[in-house]
Short mmCIF file of C-alpha atoms in Angstrom, two decimals:
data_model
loop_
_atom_site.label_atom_id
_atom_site.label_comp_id
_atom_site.label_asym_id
_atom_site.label_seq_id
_atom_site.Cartn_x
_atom_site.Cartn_y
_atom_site.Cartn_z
CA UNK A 1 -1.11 37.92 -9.25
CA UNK A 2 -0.06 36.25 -12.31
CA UNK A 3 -0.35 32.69 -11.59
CA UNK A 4 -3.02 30.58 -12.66
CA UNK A 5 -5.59 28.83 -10.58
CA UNK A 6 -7.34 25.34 -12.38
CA UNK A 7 -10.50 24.30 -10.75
CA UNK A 8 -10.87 20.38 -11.74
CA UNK A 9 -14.53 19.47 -10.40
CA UNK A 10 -17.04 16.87 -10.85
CA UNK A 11 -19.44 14.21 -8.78
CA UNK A 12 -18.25 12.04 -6.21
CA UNK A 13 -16.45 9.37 -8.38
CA UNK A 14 -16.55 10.33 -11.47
CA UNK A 15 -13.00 9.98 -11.74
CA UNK A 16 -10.97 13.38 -10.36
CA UNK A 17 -8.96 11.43 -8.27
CA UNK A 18 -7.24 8.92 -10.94
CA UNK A 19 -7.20 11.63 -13.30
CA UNK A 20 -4.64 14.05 -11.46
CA UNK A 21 -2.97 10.67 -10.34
CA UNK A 22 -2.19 9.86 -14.02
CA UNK A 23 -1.12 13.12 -14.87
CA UNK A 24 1.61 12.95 -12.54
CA UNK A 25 2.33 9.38 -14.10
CA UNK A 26 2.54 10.59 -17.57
CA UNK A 27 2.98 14.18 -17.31
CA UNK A 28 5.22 14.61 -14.27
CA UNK A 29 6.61 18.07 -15.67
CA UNK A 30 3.36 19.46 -16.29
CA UNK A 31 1.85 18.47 -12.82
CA UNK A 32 5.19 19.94 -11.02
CA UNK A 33 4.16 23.45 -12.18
CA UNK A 34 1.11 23.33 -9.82
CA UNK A 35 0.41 23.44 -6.37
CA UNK A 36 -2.19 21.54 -4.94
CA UNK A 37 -4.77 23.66 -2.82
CA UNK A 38 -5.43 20.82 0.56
CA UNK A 39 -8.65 21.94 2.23
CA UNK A 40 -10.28 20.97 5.29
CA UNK A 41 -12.90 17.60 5.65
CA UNK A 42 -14.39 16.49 8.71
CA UNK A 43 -14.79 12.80 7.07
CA UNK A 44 -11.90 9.62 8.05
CA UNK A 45 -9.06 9.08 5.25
CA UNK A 46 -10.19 6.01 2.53
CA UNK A 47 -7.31 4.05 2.15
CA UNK A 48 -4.53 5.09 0.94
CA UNK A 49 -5.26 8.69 1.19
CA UNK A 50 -2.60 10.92 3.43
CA UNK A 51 -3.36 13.85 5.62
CA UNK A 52 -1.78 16.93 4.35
CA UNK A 53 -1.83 15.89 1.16
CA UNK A 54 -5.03 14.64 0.56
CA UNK A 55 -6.84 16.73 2.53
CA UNK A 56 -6.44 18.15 6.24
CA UNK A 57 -8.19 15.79 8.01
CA UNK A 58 -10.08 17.01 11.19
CA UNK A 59 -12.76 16.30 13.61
CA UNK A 60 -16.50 17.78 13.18
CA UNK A 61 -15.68 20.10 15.94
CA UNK A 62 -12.28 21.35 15.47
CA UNK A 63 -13.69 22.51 11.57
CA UNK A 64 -16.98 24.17 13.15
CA UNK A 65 -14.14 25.94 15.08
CA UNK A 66 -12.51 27.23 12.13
CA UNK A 67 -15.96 29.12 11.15
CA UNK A 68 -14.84 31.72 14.01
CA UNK A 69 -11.48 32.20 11.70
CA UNK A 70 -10.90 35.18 9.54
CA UNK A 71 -10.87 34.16 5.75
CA UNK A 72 -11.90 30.37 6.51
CA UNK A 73 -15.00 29.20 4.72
CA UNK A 74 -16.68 26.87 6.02
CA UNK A 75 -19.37 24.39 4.30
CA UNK A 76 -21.64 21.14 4.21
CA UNK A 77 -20.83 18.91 1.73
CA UNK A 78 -22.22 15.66 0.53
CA UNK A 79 -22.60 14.66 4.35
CA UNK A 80 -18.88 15.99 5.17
CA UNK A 81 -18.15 19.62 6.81
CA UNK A 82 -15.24 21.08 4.66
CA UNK A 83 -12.94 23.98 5.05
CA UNK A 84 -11.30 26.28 2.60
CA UNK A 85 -8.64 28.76 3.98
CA UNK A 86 -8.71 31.47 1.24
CA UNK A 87 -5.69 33.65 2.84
CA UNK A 88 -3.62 30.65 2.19
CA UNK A 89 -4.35 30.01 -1.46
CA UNK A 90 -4.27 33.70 -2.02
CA UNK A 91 -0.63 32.97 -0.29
CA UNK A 92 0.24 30.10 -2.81
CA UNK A 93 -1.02 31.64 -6.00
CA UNK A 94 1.81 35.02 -5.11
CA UNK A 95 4.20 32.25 -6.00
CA UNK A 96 3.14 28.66 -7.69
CA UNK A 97 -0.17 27.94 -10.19
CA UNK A 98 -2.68 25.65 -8.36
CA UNK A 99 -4.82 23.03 -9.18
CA UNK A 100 -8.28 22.21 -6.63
CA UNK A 101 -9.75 19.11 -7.48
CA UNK A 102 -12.45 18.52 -5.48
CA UNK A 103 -16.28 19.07 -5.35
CA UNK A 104 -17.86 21.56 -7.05
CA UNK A 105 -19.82 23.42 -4.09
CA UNK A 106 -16.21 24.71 -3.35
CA UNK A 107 -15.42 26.29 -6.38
CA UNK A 108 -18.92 27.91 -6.12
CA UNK A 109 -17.55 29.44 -2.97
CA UNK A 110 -13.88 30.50 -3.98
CA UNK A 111 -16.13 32.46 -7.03
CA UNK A 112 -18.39 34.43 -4.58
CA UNK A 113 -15.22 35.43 -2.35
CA UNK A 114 -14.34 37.84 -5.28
CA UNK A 115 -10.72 35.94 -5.51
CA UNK A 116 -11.35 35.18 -8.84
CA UNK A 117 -11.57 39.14 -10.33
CA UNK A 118 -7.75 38.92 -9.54
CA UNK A 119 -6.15 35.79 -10.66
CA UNK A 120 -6.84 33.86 -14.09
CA UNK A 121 -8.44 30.95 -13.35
CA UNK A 122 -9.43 28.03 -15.75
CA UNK A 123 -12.43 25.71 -14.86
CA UNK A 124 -12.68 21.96 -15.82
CA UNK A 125 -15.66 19.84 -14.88
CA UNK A 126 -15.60 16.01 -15.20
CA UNK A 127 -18.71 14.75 -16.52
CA UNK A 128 -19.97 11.25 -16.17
CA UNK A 129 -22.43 12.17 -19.13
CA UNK A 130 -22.35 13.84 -22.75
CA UNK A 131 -24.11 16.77 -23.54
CA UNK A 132 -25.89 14.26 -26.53
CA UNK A 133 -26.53 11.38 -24.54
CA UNK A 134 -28.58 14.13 -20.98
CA UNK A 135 -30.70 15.15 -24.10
CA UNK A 136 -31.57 11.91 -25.85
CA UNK A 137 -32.17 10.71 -22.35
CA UNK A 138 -34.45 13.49 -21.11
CA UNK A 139 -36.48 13.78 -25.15
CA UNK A 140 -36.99 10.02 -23.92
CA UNK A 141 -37.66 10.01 -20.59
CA UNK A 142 -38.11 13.44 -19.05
CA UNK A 143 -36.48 15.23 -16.54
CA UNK A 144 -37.38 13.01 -13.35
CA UNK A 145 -36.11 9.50 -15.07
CA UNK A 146 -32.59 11.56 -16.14
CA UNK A 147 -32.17 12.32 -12.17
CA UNK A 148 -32.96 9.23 -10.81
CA UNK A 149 -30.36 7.44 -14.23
CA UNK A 150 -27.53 9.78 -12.64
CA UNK A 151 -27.99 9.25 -9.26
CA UNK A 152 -27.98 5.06 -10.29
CA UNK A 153 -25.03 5.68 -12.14
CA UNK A 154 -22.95 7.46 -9.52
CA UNK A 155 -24.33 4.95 -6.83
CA UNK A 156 -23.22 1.73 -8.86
CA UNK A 157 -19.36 3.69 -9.31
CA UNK A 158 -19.86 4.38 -5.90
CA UNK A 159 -20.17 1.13 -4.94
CA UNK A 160 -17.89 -0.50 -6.90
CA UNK A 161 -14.93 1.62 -5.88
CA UNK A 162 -16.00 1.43 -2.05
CA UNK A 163 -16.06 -2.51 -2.69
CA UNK A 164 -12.85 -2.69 -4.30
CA UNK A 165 -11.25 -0.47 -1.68
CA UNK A 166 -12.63 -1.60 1.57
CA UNK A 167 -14.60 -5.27 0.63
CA UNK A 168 -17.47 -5.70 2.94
CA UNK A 169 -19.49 -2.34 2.69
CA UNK A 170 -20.78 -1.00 6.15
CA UNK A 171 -24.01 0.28 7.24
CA UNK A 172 -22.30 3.80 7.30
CA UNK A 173 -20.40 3.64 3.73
CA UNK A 174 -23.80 2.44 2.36
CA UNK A 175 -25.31 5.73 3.63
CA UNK A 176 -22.67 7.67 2.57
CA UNK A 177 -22.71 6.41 -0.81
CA UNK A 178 -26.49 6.94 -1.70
CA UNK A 179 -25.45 10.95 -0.13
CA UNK A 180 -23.03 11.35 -2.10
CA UNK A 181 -24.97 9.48 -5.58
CA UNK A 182 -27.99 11.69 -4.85
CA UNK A 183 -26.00 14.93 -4.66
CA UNK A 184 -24.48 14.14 -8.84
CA UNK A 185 -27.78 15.47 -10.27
CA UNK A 186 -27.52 19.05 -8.65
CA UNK A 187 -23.05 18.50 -9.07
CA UNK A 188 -24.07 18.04 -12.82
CA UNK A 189 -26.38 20.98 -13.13
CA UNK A 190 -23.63 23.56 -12.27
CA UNK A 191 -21.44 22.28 -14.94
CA UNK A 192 -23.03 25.30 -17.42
CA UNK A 193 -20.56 27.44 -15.81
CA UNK A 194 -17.25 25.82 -16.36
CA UNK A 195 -14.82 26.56 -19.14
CA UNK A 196 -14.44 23.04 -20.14
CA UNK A 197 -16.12 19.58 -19.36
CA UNK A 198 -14.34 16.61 -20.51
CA UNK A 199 -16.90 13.75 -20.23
CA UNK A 200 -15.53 10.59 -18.95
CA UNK A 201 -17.29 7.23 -18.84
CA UNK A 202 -14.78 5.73 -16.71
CA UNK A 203 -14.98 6.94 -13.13
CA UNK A 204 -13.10 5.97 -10.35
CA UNK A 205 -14.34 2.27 -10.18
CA UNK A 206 -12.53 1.50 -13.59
CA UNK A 207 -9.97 -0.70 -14.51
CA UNK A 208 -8.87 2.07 -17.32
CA UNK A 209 -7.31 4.09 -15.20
CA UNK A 210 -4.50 1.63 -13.90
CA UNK A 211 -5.16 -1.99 -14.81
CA UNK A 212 -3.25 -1.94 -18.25
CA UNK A 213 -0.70 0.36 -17.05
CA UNK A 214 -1.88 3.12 -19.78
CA UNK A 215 -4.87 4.70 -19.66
CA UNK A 216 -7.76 2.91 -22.21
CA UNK A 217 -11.14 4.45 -23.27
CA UNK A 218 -12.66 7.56 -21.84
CA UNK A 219 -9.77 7.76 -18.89
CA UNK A 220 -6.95 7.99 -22.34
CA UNK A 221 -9.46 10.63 -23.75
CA UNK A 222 -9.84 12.69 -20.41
CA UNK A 223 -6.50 12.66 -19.62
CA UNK A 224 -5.17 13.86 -23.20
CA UNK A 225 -7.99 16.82 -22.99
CA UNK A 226 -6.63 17.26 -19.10
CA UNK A 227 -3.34 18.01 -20.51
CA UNK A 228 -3.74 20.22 -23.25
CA UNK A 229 -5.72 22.03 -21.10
CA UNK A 230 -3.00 22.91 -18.35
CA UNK A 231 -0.60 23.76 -21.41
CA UNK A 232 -2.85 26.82 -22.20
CA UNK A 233 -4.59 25.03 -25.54
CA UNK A 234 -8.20 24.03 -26.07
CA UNK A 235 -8.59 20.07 -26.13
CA UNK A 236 -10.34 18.38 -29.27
CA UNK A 237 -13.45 16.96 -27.47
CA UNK A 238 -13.92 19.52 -24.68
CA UNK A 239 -18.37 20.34 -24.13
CA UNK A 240 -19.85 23.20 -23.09
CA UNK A 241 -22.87 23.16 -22.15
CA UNK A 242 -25.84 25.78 -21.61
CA UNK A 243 -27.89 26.19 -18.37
CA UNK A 244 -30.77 24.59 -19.38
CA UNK A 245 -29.65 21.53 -20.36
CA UNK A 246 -30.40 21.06 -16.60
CA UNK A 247 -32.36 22.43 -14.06
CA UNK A 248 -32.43 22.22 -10.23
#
């Protein structure tokens, strides 16, 4: 195989989603040399979002199912039950490059399935935090305060963009959003391992993504790194950080 596989990952919210959206905006030529690898979630479509394209969506059950499925992976996640069919990306990557974006508990399983030792693969994590400001935070604070900051952080973005997409929260999206906010921490920890993180202030909840028609602040800066990235070159800006700059 000689096609390349880019794993974009990151918290819930942290801004994935808009960030592949304004690629294909501003960089339509460089998003139509990848294939998007769909996987499998048990949870209902947000608005907007399109089965098949978005993800596969399917019952509880019928992914359970899928566990009984030769090269299927199947996995909890964040509350959700999600699916990976690793026959079919192997399928993909014999003729297109793919981009995943999605959480990064999947890209921990695509690396144990030995898939990797084949293909070249590029990793890119999303960070809603620099490397500068989890020390100053934790020299300050300590390691406790820092978890409970991130998980406030995601929960507010979390919040915001559940507000702005559905109004009136539920008793259900309420849950789901303090799942998802107190999985960042442990999301963030893995990022050690990934080629690139591009840290970006501006998660899904913000207005810099769309509002002003170009990207502003740290959603300009991601999506500039983003690019250069998929063009083969190292980004101005890019982290990398070492494993214990957090811990489990």
């Amino acid at each position: 195989m000689s096609n390349r596989l880019i794993i974009t990952s990151g918290p819930s919210c942290v801004g994935k989603t808009p960030l592949v959206a304004a690629l294909g905006k501003f960089y339509p030529d460089l998003l139509a040399c990848f294939k998007k690898l769909v996987i499998y979630n048990s949870r209902a479509p947000r608005p907007k979002e399109i089965d098949g394209v978005d993800y596969y969506f399917r019952s509880l059950r019928q992914l359970q199912g899928l566990k009984r499925k030769k090269n299927f992976i199947v996995i909890k996640v964040r509350g959700d039950t999600q699916a990976l069919d690793l026959g079919a990306l192997r399928a993909i990557l014999k003729t297109h490059n793919v981009l995943f974006e999605g959480n990064p508990f999947v890209y921990e399983i695509i690396k144990k399935s030995g898939l990797l030792n084949t293909i070249p693969v590029t990793s890119v994590f999303i960070a809603p935090l620099s490397r500068e400001e989890i020390i100053f935070l934790k020299n300050r604070r300590g390691k406790f305060f820092l978890k409970e900051l991130i998980t406030d952080i995601m929960r507010r973005k979390l919040l915001r963009r559940t507000q702005h997409q559905k109004g009136a929260l539920s008793l259900p999206d309420v849950r789901t959003i303090e799942t998802r906010a107190a999985s960042a921490y442990r999301e963030i920890a893995l990022a050690f391992a990934y080629d690139y993180i591009l840290v970006n202030h501006d998660g899904e909840d913000s207005d810099n993504w769309e509002a002003f028609y170009y990207p502003l602040g740290d959603a300009r800066k991601t999506l500039e790194s983003f690019a250069e990235i998929l063009k083969g070159k190292n980004p101005l800006g890019a982290e990398r950080w070492e494993k214990s700059l957090l811990s489990f």
